[in-house]
């Protein structure tokens, strides 16, 4: 019984062969077989590609979001401005200001070839003074608590400025330019001028991110720490000013929000070479809020942007204008939802 079943299975043939006496092989038949096989393979491949293909559906909506924040990610290189004097500032139309931002920002010193220079420990510069100057005018004695003078910029009798940076901040709050840094004890002890001189001829790569309100505003890169006086912004390095600053720069990356597939940041890889004296390079950016939904339904809230550029030669504008690279951004009232879908779904197949 078992052998009979196996014998039937062995002789089973769904496509029984024609006896060779009833057919002949020919060149045309071989060509037709080959062409039909290739056509079948091509159809199978094209249908598989069609199955995997997706389309992007976009539409415009009114943006009704309020009270949110935006993360700006940047990576900008200045070949001719040293890190010791380069600052990052941000402000918006609501009146919020952030001057000389340091958190979430990394500065890398680079040489003329663009290679990163290894960072050196703080304190390199002028010889350290063992007994710093106290606020009351005497030198720090043993068992005394150090409280350095703010050199007239104190806001109260208890204010202390124990570092050159704190003196600069106190001057900035008063709206004063730091024209006497060579006479300030803290700056002499820390080798402030020596560090600036040491980095002459170097460049700086600045990368990081800013968290800003979703309102119109600007952020900029400028030599010196910005201070505000009579509704005009100055920088505090008047005592070490050069005749001009070369604001040549390369934007390696500038993004408003998270990355999503297909996003195009028009300023990425952009480069501008400084050819004149002190100048102000301005980018006017229109940010379009964007919601990206992938084929699996995962959503990314981000932004796209368009940009126009403008250069101002400060020699012909105002002697008090600040050189630097400025990014002015504003938000479009229209939101752009982007949804990725299967083509087969759209065709209703």
XYZ file of C-alpha atoms in Angstrom:
349
model
C 0.000 0.000 0.000
C 2.770 2.419 0.966
C 4.776 1.593 -2.141
C 1.730 2.234 -4.307
C 1.226 5.736 -2.877
C 4.913 6.580 -3.335
C 4.810 5.322 -6.888
C 1.838 7.554 -7.715
C 3.543 10.577 -6.196
C 6.675 9.807 -8.141
C 4.769 9.693 -11.420
C 2.711 12.833 -10.690
C 3.457 15.597 -13.227
C 1.321 18.747 -13.357
C 2.904 19.676 -16.665
C 3.289 16.490 -18.620
C 5.979 16.676 -21.285
C 5.087 16.448 -24.947
C 6.622 13.607 -26.823
C 9.668 14.762 -28.757
C 8.135 13.380 -31.944
C 5.491 16.098 -31.841
C 7.690 19.258 -31.556
C 10.835 20.710 -33.060
C 13.334 23.216 -31.591
C 13.911 26.434 -33.566
C 15.830 29.693 -33.298
C 12.655 31.786 -33.291
C 11.168 29.701 -30.507
C 14.304 30.180 -28.370
C 14.216 33.934 -28.969
C 10.512 34.103 -28.022
C 11.225 32.115 -24.841
C 14.122 34.370 -23.881
C 12.203 37.608 -24.604
C 9.134 36.448 -22.700
C 11.272 35.445 -19.709
C 12.928 38.870 -19.635
C 9.531 40.569 -19.953
C 8.195 38.568 -17.023
C 11.228 39.490 -14.890
C 10.850 43.159 -15.859
C 7.176 43.194 -14.950
C 7.852 41.522 -11.606
C 10.626 44.020 -10.800
C 8.567 47.083 -11.827
C 5.567 45.922 -9.798
C 7.818 45.402 -6.766
C 9.256 48.917 -7.148
C 5.754 50.315 -7.475
C 4.807 48.532 -4.278
C 7.752 50.089 -2.412
C 7.332 53.570 -3.912
C 5.954 56.338 -1.704
C 4.615 59.773 -2.530
C 4.743 62.950 -0.473
C 1.480 64.760 0.124
C 1.703 68.408 1.164
C -0.968 70.908 2.085
C -1.103 74.300 3.775
C -2.796 75.109 7.084
C -3.003 78.202 9.243
C -0.498 77.966 12.095
C -2.382 78.481 15.368
C 0.371 77.368 17.758
C 1.275 79.807 20.525
C 3.756 79.989 23.380
C 6.135 77.378 21.995
C 9.904 77.407 21.719
C 12.230 76.641 18.835
C 15.651 75.004 18.799
C 18.104 76.499 16.307
C 21.048 74.241 15.449
C 24.114 75.815 13.875
C 27.686 75.095 12.860
C 29.535 78.151 11.540
C 33.242 78.660 10.838
C 35.025 82.037 10.919
C 38.500 81.617 9.396
C 39.797 85.034 10.566
C 38.136 85.783 13.938
C 39.660 84.121 17.024
C 37.480 82.371 19.585
C 38.713 84.667 22.371
C 36.695 87.615 21.042
C 33.815 85.878 19.221
C 30.454 85.950 21.004
C 26.951 84.650 20.246
C 23.938 86.825 21.105
C 20.195 86.330 20.634
C 17.176 88.591 21.107
C 13.539 88.707 19.992
C 10.665 91.173 19.605
C 9.255 90.245 23.011
C 12.289 91.951 24.573
C 14.109 88.804 25.685
C 17.886 89.070 25.276
C 20.684 86.553 25.715
C 24.147 88.098 25.346
C 27.427 86.203 25.037
C 25.683 82.811 25.205
C 27.899 80.002 26.440
C 25.643 77.042 27.285
C 25.130 74.371 24.582
C 27.851 76.030 22.476
C 31.274 74.644 21.576
C 34.058 76.836 20.193
C 37.036 75.271 18.421
C 40.175 77.217 17.635
C 41.370 76.606 14.076
C 44.511 77.577 12.221
C 44.792 79.157 8.775
C 44.438 75.717 7.156
C 41.172 75.050 8.961
C 42.674 72.395 11.258
C 41.436 72.322 14.854
C 44.010 73.522 17.384
C 44.142 71.605 20.636
C 42.604 73.649 23.457
C 44.964 74.853 26.171
C 44.106 75.028 29.870
C 42.839 78.301 31.319
C 45.316 80.532 33.075
C 47.941 80.684 30.349
C 48.991 84.281 29.832
C 50.422 86.826 32.219
C 52.114 85.671 35.444
C 49.635 85.008 38.231
C 49.553 87.655 40.993
C 49.607 85.894 44.338
C 47.691 88.618 46.185
C 44.797 89.929 44.074
C 43.402 93.381 44.648
C 40.454 93.584 47.021
C 37.435 95.827 46.488
C 38.501 98.108 49.309
C 41.842 98.689 47.573
C 44.209 96.493 49.564
C 45.744 93.194 48.562
C 44.213 89.882 49.651
C 45.728 88.802 52.943
C 45.749 85.385 54.577
C 42.386 84.204 55.979
C 40.525 86.925 54.030
C 37.649 86.200 51.630
C 38.335 87.510 48.175
C 35.925 90.170 46.877
C 37.272 91.871 43.793
C 36.360 95.365 42.698
C 33.957 95.985 39.802
C 35.751 99.303 39.198
C 32.686 101.489 39.601
C 30.198 99.127 37.912
C 28.818 97.674 41.168
C 25.034 97.716 41.406
C 25.107 97.410 45.200
C 27.660 97.694 48.002
C 27.867 93.908 48.273
C 28.719 93.225 44.628
C 32.022 91.477 43.919
C 33.783 90.888 40.616
C 36.269 88.059 41.105
C 37.185 87.483 37.461
C 37.746 89.479 34.296
C 34.547 87.964 32.903
C 32.544 89.255 35.881
C 34.001 92.743 35.434
C 33.030 92.682 31.765
C 29.499 91.568 32.704
C 29.220 94.381 35.255
C 30.382 96.923 32.668
C 27.898 95.558 30.159
C 25.008 95.872 32.615
C 25.977 99.519 33.105
C 26.217 100.072 29.351
C 29.914 100.861 29.541
C 32.609 99.968 27.074
C 35.623 98.176 28.529
C 38.302 100.658 27.454
C 40.633 100.147 30.422
C 41.023 96.378 30.557
C 44.806 96.781 30.838
C 44.272 98.504 34.210
C 41.848 95.946 35.646
C 43.513 93.658 38.146
C 41.430 90.586 37.332
C 42.159 90.847 33.607
C 45.884 91.273 34.244
C 45.963 88.254 36.556
C 44.129 86.033 34.063
C 46.198 87.161 31.084
C 43.175 88.495 29.212
C 45.201 90.469 26.671
C 47.810 87.738 26.393
C 45.126 85.219 25.381
C 43.769 87.600 22.756
C 47.262 88.250 21.422
C 48.079 84.539 21.476
C 45.096 83.766 19.246
C 45.754 86.496 16.673
C 45.655 85.057 13.164
C 43.503 82.120 14.231
C 39.923 81.318 13.294
C 37.032 79.807 15.187
C 34.434 77.139 14.582
C 31.242 77.672 16.587
C 28.641 74.940 16.845
C 25.728 74.319 19.152
C 22.081 75.210 19.580
C 19.840 77.996 20.859
C 16.416 77.632 22.483
C 14.347 80.672 21.471
C 10.713 81.754 21.593
C 8.628 81.170 18.481
C 8.469 84.874 17.701
C 10.452 87.043 15.324
C 13.986 87.726 16.474
C 17.638 87.438 15.568
C 20.873 85.849 16.663
C 24.319 86.955 15.614
C 28.021 86.253 15.811
C 30.160 89.301 16.546
C 33.650 90.171 17.849
C 33.451 91.274 21.499
C 30.729 91.050 24.112
C 27.640 93.062 23.214
C 26.289 95.756 25.502
C 23.294 98.040 25.122
C 23.354 101.815 25.322
C 20.747 104.315 24.105
C 18.969 101.634 22.066
C 22.210 100.862 20.214
C 24.269 97.691 20.597
C 28.042 97.997 20.905
C 30.804 95.543 21.689
C 33.006 95.851 24.770
C 36.449 95.338 23.205
C 37.057 98.944 22.250
C 40.424 98.847 23.973
C 41.631 96.033 21.702
C 39.856 97.024 18.481
C 41.587 96.460 15.191
C 40.972 98.703 12.218
C 38.734 96.039 10.736
C 37.431 92.531 11.294
C 37.330 89.987 8.518
C 33.866 88.452 8.828
C 34.370 85.810 6.160
C 32.381 82.772 7.219
C 31.199 79.342 6.170
C 27.844 77.946 7.304
C 28.351 74.214 7.663
C 24.845 73.713 9.017
C 21.862 75.847 10.001
C 18.573 74.155 10.892
C 15.431 75.328 12.630
C 14.150 72.292 14.491
C 14.667 68.567 14.081
C 15.851 66.819 10.944
C 13.329 64.940 8.809
C 13.826 63.059 5.508
C 13.825 65.310 2.478
C 14.413 68.573 4.331
C 16.574 71.088 2.460
C 18.384 73.766 4.470
C 19.371 76.369 1.835
C 22.264 77.825 3.871
C 24.039 74.513 4.532
C 27.483 74.640 2.929
C 27.210 78.355 2.129
C 30.410 80.412 2.138
C 30.987 84.171 1.991
C 34.412 85.796 1.658
C 35.062 89.211 3.196
C 36.560 91.649 0.693
C 36.107 95.083 2.286
C 36.569 96.737 5.678
C 34.284 96.231 8.690
C 30.953 94.913 7.542
C 27.640 93.466 8.661
C 26.428 90.395 6.801
C 22.693 89.844 7.200
C 20.494 86.830 6.503
C 16.725 87.419 6.444
C 15.026 84.091 7.070
C 11.360 83.150 6.709
C 10.650 80.052 8.818
C 7.764 77.790 7.785
C 6.502 75.452 10.560
C 6.357 71.910 9.208
C 4.794 68.660 10.416
C 6.335 65.575 8.821
C 4.497 62.239 9.074
C 6.257 59.154 7.758
C 4.680 56.051 6.289
C 4.398 54.421 9.721
C 2.544 57.383 11.189
C 5.454 58.790 13.197
C 5.362 62.589 13.377
C 8.218 65.126 13.496
C 7.469 68.771 14.313
C 10.122 70.837 12.573
C 10.600 73.770 10.196
C 11.738 74.671 6.715
C 13.002 78.082 5.708
C 13.836 80.396 2.825
C 16.473 83.123 2.971
C 17.709 86.336 1.389
C 21.144 87.868 2.029
C 22.475 91.388 2.343
C 25.849 92.960 3.148
C 26.334 96.382 4.756
C 29.682 98.109 4.553
C 29.923 99.871 7.930
C 32.348 102.422 6.505
C 29.406 104.083 4.769
C 26.752 103.603 7.457
C 27.491 104.366 11.111
C 30.822 104.308 12.952
C 29.047 102.801 15.981
C 27.488 99.893 14.070
C 28.646 96.467 15.104
C 30.425 94.192 12.612
C 29.331 90.574 12.511
C 27.044 88.005 10.931
C 23.361 88.470 11.735
C 20.472 86.046 11.236
C 17.047 87.725 11.329
C 14.182 85.222 11.390
C 10.416 85.547 11.237
C 7.674 82.913 11.142
C 5.210 82.255 8.366
C 1.540 82.199 9.462
C 1.092 79.112 7.301
C 1.987 75.600 8.490
C 3.067 72.950 5.998
C 2.015 69.386 6.915
C 3.962 66.768 4.921
C 2.685 63.198 4.840
C 4.431 60.237 3.207
C 2.072 57.554 1.884
C 2.168 54.431 -0.249
C 1.284 55.075 -3.869
C -0.952 52.010 -3.841
C -3.091 53.623 -1.136
C -3.535 56.812 -3.136
C -4.599 54.900 -6.242
C -7.094 52.913 -4.251
C -5.705 49.596 -5.527
